[in-house]
Amino acid sequence: MKRNRRKRRSIILIILVIAAALGIAVFYYLTTPQITLTGEKVMEVTMADGYKEPGAEARFSFKDISKYIVIDSHVNDRKVGTYKVIYSVEYLGKSDEKERIVNVVDREPPEITLTGGNTIELRPGQKFTDPGATAIDDSDGDVTANIAAKGFVDIYNKGTYEVEYSVSDSYGNEGKVVRSITVKGEPLEMEKKTIYLTFDDGPSTEVTAQILKVLKKEKVPATFFIIDYGNDKDKINLLKQALKQGCTIGIHGYSHNYSEIYASVPAFMNNIAMLHDKVKLDLGYDAFAIRFPGGSSNTVSKDYKKGVMTKLVRTVQKEGYMYNDWNVDSTDASGNNVAVKSLVDSVKSECNPEDYNVILMHDSDAKETTAKALPIIIKWAKEEGYSFKAMKPDSPTVHHGVNN
Ligand code: ZN
C-alpha cells in the first residue's frame, strides 16, 4: 500500500511538471512585445518649436523592455513636410513595430529689418528717400525682393507719418513692420537767388527751337514739361538737343484735355505713364518730374472729379514723381503772344532774391513773345546775381496747395 501511494505521488509530480512546462511554453507562444507611443500618434510641430522625440515604451507581458526600442526618425523640423518615425523592438525572437506621423508646419512670418532704423526725422522740405528693408524667412530664406512698402510722407507738412513694410512667406505667414517718419523743425534753408526756368505745353518746332538757341547762347539750363509730340522727328530732335544742353524734361501729360485727364486717378496716372514711357523709349530718358496741367491748385478738375487733386498729389509722389508748380508767373498763359514787356515786367516783379524762383513760361506754338522775352529776362537776372538751374530729383519744389 505504501509503495502504491508513493508511486501515485510521483506520477502527480511528473504531471504537474509537464503541465507547468506546457503552461510556460503556451505563455511564451502567445505573448508578443508591445510598443506604446508616448504622446500623439499624429503630431504637429512648428519649425520654430522644433521636434522633440517623445519616445515610447515597450513591454513583454509585465516585463519592461523599453530599453530595446530602436527609433528610426526621418523628421526634418527645419523643413515643412510630413515625416515618419518608426519604433521597433525585438525580444526573444519576437518583434513589434509602431509608426508616428509628424507634420512639420511653418507658422513664423518672415522677419523684416528696416534699413536705417524704425524712426526717421526730416526737416520740412527735406527729401524722403526710403532706405528700404530686408526680410529673412525660416522657410523661404531671403524674401527682401517681395517686400511691399505702403504709406505717404508729406515732407512739406510737419507731422508723423507711417510707412508699413509687409511680406508673406509661401505658407501665408505675413510679417509687418511700421516705420514712423517725423517731419519737424525749421524748413531747409532756401536756395536763395536761384531761378528755375520752366516751359510747359511744348515742344513746338518754332518756339522751342528759339528758346533752346537762347539758352545755349546764355549757357543757361531749363526744364521742359512736355505734352505728346506725336512722331515728329524735329520735336524729338529738339528734346534731344535740350538734354544735350543740360536741360531736364518733365511730364505735363500725354493729353492736356482737362475732362479726360482729371476724370479719375487712373485716367491721370495713365496719361502720365504713357508719355513717360514714350520719352523713355525715344530719348532713353527717365522723367522724374511732373507738372499738373493747371497746377496742383486748379479748380477746373472739380468739374470732372471731385477730390481728384487731393488723391493725385499723393499718388504721383507714391509713384516716385516729384511735382512742381511755380511761384513766378510770366503771365504768358493769359493770351497768345502777350507783349514782351509785359512778360519781362511780370518776372522782374515776382522774382524774390531771398527764395528759389520757379518761373512758369510756355513754349507752345503761339508763344513767340516768350522766346523773345527770354534773353531780356536772363540778362536782367544775371545782372541781379541770380543763377539758373534745371530741375533735378532733389531740387526744391513749389506746391500751390490743393483746392479740389
Ligand atoms: Zn499746360
XYZ file of C-alpha atoms and ligand atoms in Angstrom:
405
model
C 0.000 0.000 0.000
C 2.814 2.336 0.951
C 4.629 1.708 -2.353
C 1.478 2.331 -4.277
C 0.930 5.659 -2.600
C 4.499 6.776 -3.346
C 4.159 5.773 -6.965
C 0.936 7.763 -7.346
C 2.610 10.824 -5.815
C 5.486 10.591 -8.320
C 3.074 10.425 -11.222
C 1.218 13.517 -9.989
C 4.509 15.337 -9.650
C 5.533 14.417 -13.167
C 2.152 15.532 -14.480
C 2.494 18.844 -12.638
C 5.973 19.445 -14.040
C 4.793 18.647 -17.557
C 1.765 20.908 -17.062
C 3.986 23.744 -15.812
C 6.363 23.335 -18.740
C 3.432 23.293 -21.159
C 1.979 26.352 -19.457
C 5.226 28.267 -19.815
C 5.547 27.176 -23.434
C 1.998 28.340 -24.239
C 2.630 31.642 -22.389
C 5.714 32.382 -24.479
C 3.945 31.240 -27.596
C 1.044 33.612 -27.009
C 2.935 36.651 -25.633
C 4.411 39.274 -28.019
C 6.284 42.532 -27.283
C 4.007 45.577 -27.264
C 5.135 49.136 -28.072
C 3.081 52.066 -26.752
C 3.874 55.517 -28.167
C 4.248 58.349 -25.688
C 2.239 61.318 -26.925
C 0.113 61.625 -30.053
C 0.246 59.141 -32.914
C -0.062 62.085 -35.316
C 1.845 65.134 -34.169
C 2.025 68.683 -35.466
C 5.161 70.666 -34.711
C 6.147 74.141 -35.835
C 9.532 74.879 -37.317
C 10.028 77.438 -34.573
C 9.478 74.902 -31.769
C 11.218 72.002 -33.476
C 10.607 68.284 -32.934
C 11.466 66.783 -29.569
C 11.298 62.994 -29.594
C 8.580 61.970 -27.072
C 9.720 58.328 -27.154
C 7.792 55.117 -26.482
C 7.501 52.275 -24.022
C 7.646 48.552 -24.662
C 6.511 45.602 -22.589
C 6.742 41.877 -22.882
C 3.903 40.812 -20.674
C 4.797 42.510 -17.386
C 8.426 42.979 -18.292
C 9.610 46.487 -19.309
C 11.710 46.089 -22.444
C 11.712 49.809 -23.381
C 15.497 49.882 -23.483
C 15.432 47.582 -26.520
C 13.383 50.049 -28.625
C 15.099 51.271 -31.767
C 13.842 54.642 -33.102
C 14.216 55.378 -36.802
C 13.302 59.066 -37.226
C 13.045 60.782 -40.607
C 11.869 64.120 -39.190
C 13.464 67.281 -40.596
C 11.986 70.019 -38.434
C 13.682 72.733 -40.483
C 11.542 71.964 -43.486
C 7.767 71.871 -43.860
C 6.536 68.320 -44.586
C 5.060 65.057 -43.312
C 7.540 62.672 -41.763
C 7.510 59.181 -40.198
C 9.134 57.962 -37.016
C 9.357 54.174 -36.773
C 9.698 52.462 -33.378
C 10.717 48.802 -33.341
C 11.599 46.304 -30.659
C 12.797 42.721 -30.733
C 12.662 40.410 -27.736
C 13.146 36.685 -27.541
C 12.889 36.396 -31.302
C 9.629 38.322 -31.425
C 9.128 41.887 -32.531
C 6.750 44.825 -32.666
C 6.745 47.983 -34.751
C 4.772 51.249 -34.396
C 4.726 54.365 -36.513
C 4.254 58.034 -35.665
C 3.354 60.718 -38.214
C 4.970 64.136 -37.644
C 3.669 67.118 -39.573
C 6.196 69.949 -39.584
C 4.428 73.264 -40.266
C 5.596 76.868 -40.673
C 3.727 79.422 -38.583
C 6.512 82.005 -38.485
C 6.231 85.144 -40.600
C 9.350 86.495 -42.295
C 11.426 88.776 -40.115
C 11.686 92.299 -41.507
C 14.595 94.562 -40.653
C 14.293 98.229 -41.541
C 17.441 99.658 -43.029
C 18.207 102.917 -41.257
C 16.076 102.201 -38.209
C 12.388 102.309 -37.271
C 12.193 106.064 -36.925
C 13.419 108.799 -39.224
C 13.329 112.546 -38.726
C 13.209 115.018 -41.579
C 13.121 118.755 -41.769
C 10.251 120.260 -43.740
C 11.086 120.110 -47.421
C 13.836 117.548 -46.928
C 13.530 114.812 -49.488
C 12.475 111.419 -48.104
C 14.400 108.610 -49.718
C 13.132 105.307 -48.382
C 16.202 103.390 -47.166
C 14.210 100.162 -47.597
C 14.216 96.952 -45.599
C 15.409 93.365 -45.710
C 13.499 90.206 -44.810
C 14.515 86.664 -43.955
C 12.112 83.766 -43.666
C 12.750 80.421 -41.972
C 11.273 78.551 -44.958
C 11.905 80.792 -47.939
C 15.208 82.390 -46.991
C 15.808 85.900 -48.302
C 12.450 87.416 -49.261
C 13.647 91.035 -49.437
C 12.549 91.296 -53.058
C 8.905 90.661 -52.088
C 8.631 93.439 -49.501
C 5.879 95.944 -50.220
C 6.035 99.419 -48.684
C 2.850 101.400 -48.160
C 2.462 104.899 -46.837
C 2.956 108.518 -47.699
C 5.242 111.123 -46.219
C 4.201 114.719 -46.776
C 7.586 116.352 -46.421
C 6.072 119.823 -46.609
C 3.774 119.433 -43.614
C 5.017 118.838 -40.106
C 3.715 115.661 -38.541
C 4.400 111.979 -38.077
C 3.789 109.640 -40.979
C 3.866 105.874 -41.182
C 5.246 103.621 -43.853
C 4.288 99.961 -43.483
C 6.503 97.234 -44.874
C 4.969 93.806 -45.341
C 5.951 90.485 -46.827
C 4.480 86.968 -46.739
C 6.180 83.602 -46.923
C 4.957 80.786 -49.155
C 2.811 79.400 -46.295
C 0.834 82.633 -45.965
C 2.503 83.950 -42.809
C 2.653 87.727 -43.127
C 5.285 89.885 -41.451
C 4.686 93.595 -40.955
C 6.832 96.418 -39.636
C 5.970 100.090 -39.444
C 8.474 102.909 -39.743
C 7.490 106.323 -38.480
C 8.833 109.390 -40.195
C 8.551 112.663 -38.366
C 8.718 115.933 -40.256
C 9.714 118.614 -37.764
C 11.899 121.607 -37.101
C 12.864 124.511 -39.309
C 12.452 124.154 -43.063
C 15.630 123.540 -45.025
C 17.401 126.678 -45.961
C 16.090 128.180 -49.150
C 18.177 128.254 -52.260
C 18.449 131.986 -52.482
C 18.778 133.839 -55.790
C 18.088 130.763 -57.874
C 15.897 130.617 -60.940
C 14.323 127.520 -62.414
C 13.072 128.361 -65.880
C 10.189 126.051 -66.787
C 8.376 125.761 -70.108
C 5.031 123.981 -70.425
C 2.961 122.613 -73.294
C 5.828 122.123 -75.787
C 7.702 121.086 -77.686
C 6.842 123.234 -80.675
C 9.044 123.243 -83.728
C 9.416 127.021 -83.865
C 9.244 128.308 -80.291
C 11.157 125.504 -78.562
C 13.920 125.821 -81.168
C 14.200 129.567 -80.499
C 14.234 129.054 -76.749
C 16.958 126.402 -76.953
C 19.043 128.772 -79.058
C 18.801 131.480 -76.389
C 19.556 129.034 -73.563
C 22.577 127.733 -75.429
C 23.928 131.211 -76.083
C 23.425 132.257 -72.457
C 24.662 128.881 -71.112
C 21.516 128.570 -69.016
C 19.578 125.329 -68.384
C 15.810 124.967 -68.081
C 13.118 122.351 -67.588
C 10.507 121.456 -70.209
C 7.173 119.988 -69.086
C 6.064 118.448 -72.304
C 2.907 117.044 -73.858
C 2.698 114.398 -76.592
C 4.855 115.207 -79.624
C 3.446 112.537 -81.922
C 6.010 111.007 -84.255
C 7.526 114.364 -85.136
C 11.234 113.767 -85.710
C 12.004 117.510 -85.440
C 10.408 117.671 -81.998
C 12.236 114.554 -80.847
C 15.488 116.137 -82.017
C 14.653 119.327 -80.111
C 14.148 117.293 -76.936
C 17.447 115.513 -77.519
C 19.072 118.895 -78.030
C 17.564 120.140 -74.759
C 19.041 117.204 -72.833
C 22.383 117.780 -74.519
C 22.318 121.392 -73.315
C 21.834 120.253 -69.708
C 18.108 120.849 -69.590
C 15.720 118.373 -67.958
C 12.385 117.083 -69.203
C 9.285 116.706 -67.075
C 5.899 115.244 -67.943
C 2.952 117.584 -68.347
C 0.829 114.789 -69.785
C 0.181 112.862 -72.962
C -3.051 114.803 -73.294
C -3.769 118.267 -71.869
C -7.511 117.813 -72.061
C -8.852 118.511 -68.556
C -12.036 116.499 -68.991
C -10.039 113.399 -69.906
C -7.092 113.630 -67.551
C -8.981 114.695 -64.429
C -11.787 112.153 -64.909
C -10.197 109.829 -62.356
C -6.925 108.966 -60.624
C -6.202 106.048 -63.003
C -7.005 108.253 -66.014
C -4.469 110.829 -64.851
C -1.788 108.304 -63.946
C -2.227 106.579 -67.273
C -1.886 109.919 -69.032
C 1.428 110.462 -67.247
C 2.696 106.918 -67.731
C 2.001 106.930 -71.474
C 4.215 109.918 -72.096
C 6.816 108.880 -69.547
C 7.223 105.535 -71.311
C 7.293 107.137 -74.739
C 10.047 109.550 -73.682
C 11.987 106.659 -72.225
C 11.721 104.799 -75.489
C 12.503 107.745 -77.788
C 15.140 109.508 -75.688
C 16.310 106.894 -73.220
C 15.373 109.457 -70.560
C 13.602 108.595 -67.312
C 11.468 111.637 -66.479
C 11.151 112.125 -62.713
C 9.069 115.289 -62.506
C 5.566 116.200 -63.482
C 3.577 119.380 -63.645
C -0.174 119.170 -63.278
C -1.980 120.892 -66.141
C -3.496 123.944 -64.461
C -1.222 123.422 -61.443
C -1.963 121.359 -58.322
C -4.235 124.187 -57.126
C -6.538 124.029 -60.141
C -10.282 124.010 -59.563
C -11.231 123.046 -63.101
C -10.760 119.386 -62.135
C -13.779 119.730 -59.806
C -15.971 119.718 -62.904
C -14.768 116.207 -63.784
C -13.981 114.516 -60.496
C -14.498 115.925 -57.040
C -11.453 115.470 -54.782
C -9.232 114.141 -57.536
C -6.354 116.579 -56.845
C -6.212 115.574 -53.159
C -5.631 111.988 -54.247
C -3.352 112.822 -57.158
C -0.767 114.828 -55.227
C -0.268 111.766 -53.038
C -0.422 109.197 -55.795
C 2.151 110.845 -58.064
C 4.626 111.085 -55.183
C 3.971 107.480 -54.162
C 4.754 106.513 -57.744
C 8.085 108.270 -57.361
C 7.409 111.508 -59.216
C 8.108 114.947 -57.866
C 5.580 117.558 -58.880
C 6.321 121.180 -59.206
C 4.059 124.178 -59.532
C 5.523 127.658 -59.844
C 5.964 130.781 -57.723
C 6.675 133.245 -60.521
C 4.177 133.631 -63.345
C 5.403 135.183 -66.600
C 1.697 135.574 -67.481
C 2.303 134.220 -70.964
C -0.694 131.933 -70.462
C -3.026 134.928 -70.218
C -3.251 135.080 -74.000
C -1.387 134.337 -77.183
C 1.773 136.339 -77.829
C 1.443 138.560 -74.800
C 3.611 141.696 -75.170
C 7.310 141.090 -74.424
C 7.460 143.993 -71.985
C 4.514 142.643 -70.037
C 6.227 139.246 -69.664
C 9.548 140.772 -68.596
C 7.873 143.084 -66.066
C 5.894 140.235 -64.512
C 9.008 138.144 -63.986
C 11.006 141.089 -62.628
C 8.322 141.986 -60.125
C 7.663 138.433 -58.918
C 11.199 137.097 -58.585
C 12.338 137.036 -54.963
C 16.109 137.180 -54.355
C 15.596 135.601 -50.910
C 13.971 132.479 -52.364
C 14.246 129.997 -55.199
C 12.116 131.025 -58.120
C 10.263 128.610 -60.359
C 9.148 130.628 -63.350
C 6.164 129.484 -65.401
C 6.518 130.009 -69.123
C 5.196 128.243 -72.221
C 6.824 127.032 -75.420
C 3.769 126.048 -77.441
C 3.222 127.436 -80.940
C 1.613 130.780 -80.082
C 4.260 131.798 -77.542
C 6.787 133.513 -79.766
C 6.908 136.520 -77.481
C 8.031 134.239 -74.654
C 11.059 133.280 -76.743
C 11.660 136.979 -77.417
C 11.339 137.954 -73.760
C 13.661 135.189 -72.590
C 17.046 136.811 -73.415
C 15.900 140.028 -71.729
C 14.792 138.134 -68.607
C 18.056 136.174 -68.458
C 20.162 139.290 -68.911
C 18.306 141.080 -66.132
C 18.522 138.100 -63.770
C 22.246 137.651 -64.334
C 22.815 141.317 -63.572
C 20.807 140.891 -60.364
C 23.046 137.985 -59.354
C 20.636 135.118 -59.946
C 21.911 131.724 -61.013
C 19.970 129.275 -63.170
C 19.292 125.617 -62.582
C 17.445 122.800 -64.286
C 15.120 120.814 -62.087
C 16.709 117.705 -60.598
C 15.178 114.953 -58.447
C 16.462 116.678 -55.289
C 15.529 120.214 -56.312
C 13.241 122.193 -54.046
C 9.629 122.207 -55.077
C 6.827 124.732 -55.135
C 3.424 123.351 -54.216
C 0.438 125.643 -54.526
C -1.850 123.668 -52.254
C -4.835 121.642 -53.311
C -8.272 123.175 -53.880
C -10.065 120.060 -55.001
Zn -0.197 123.345 -69.640
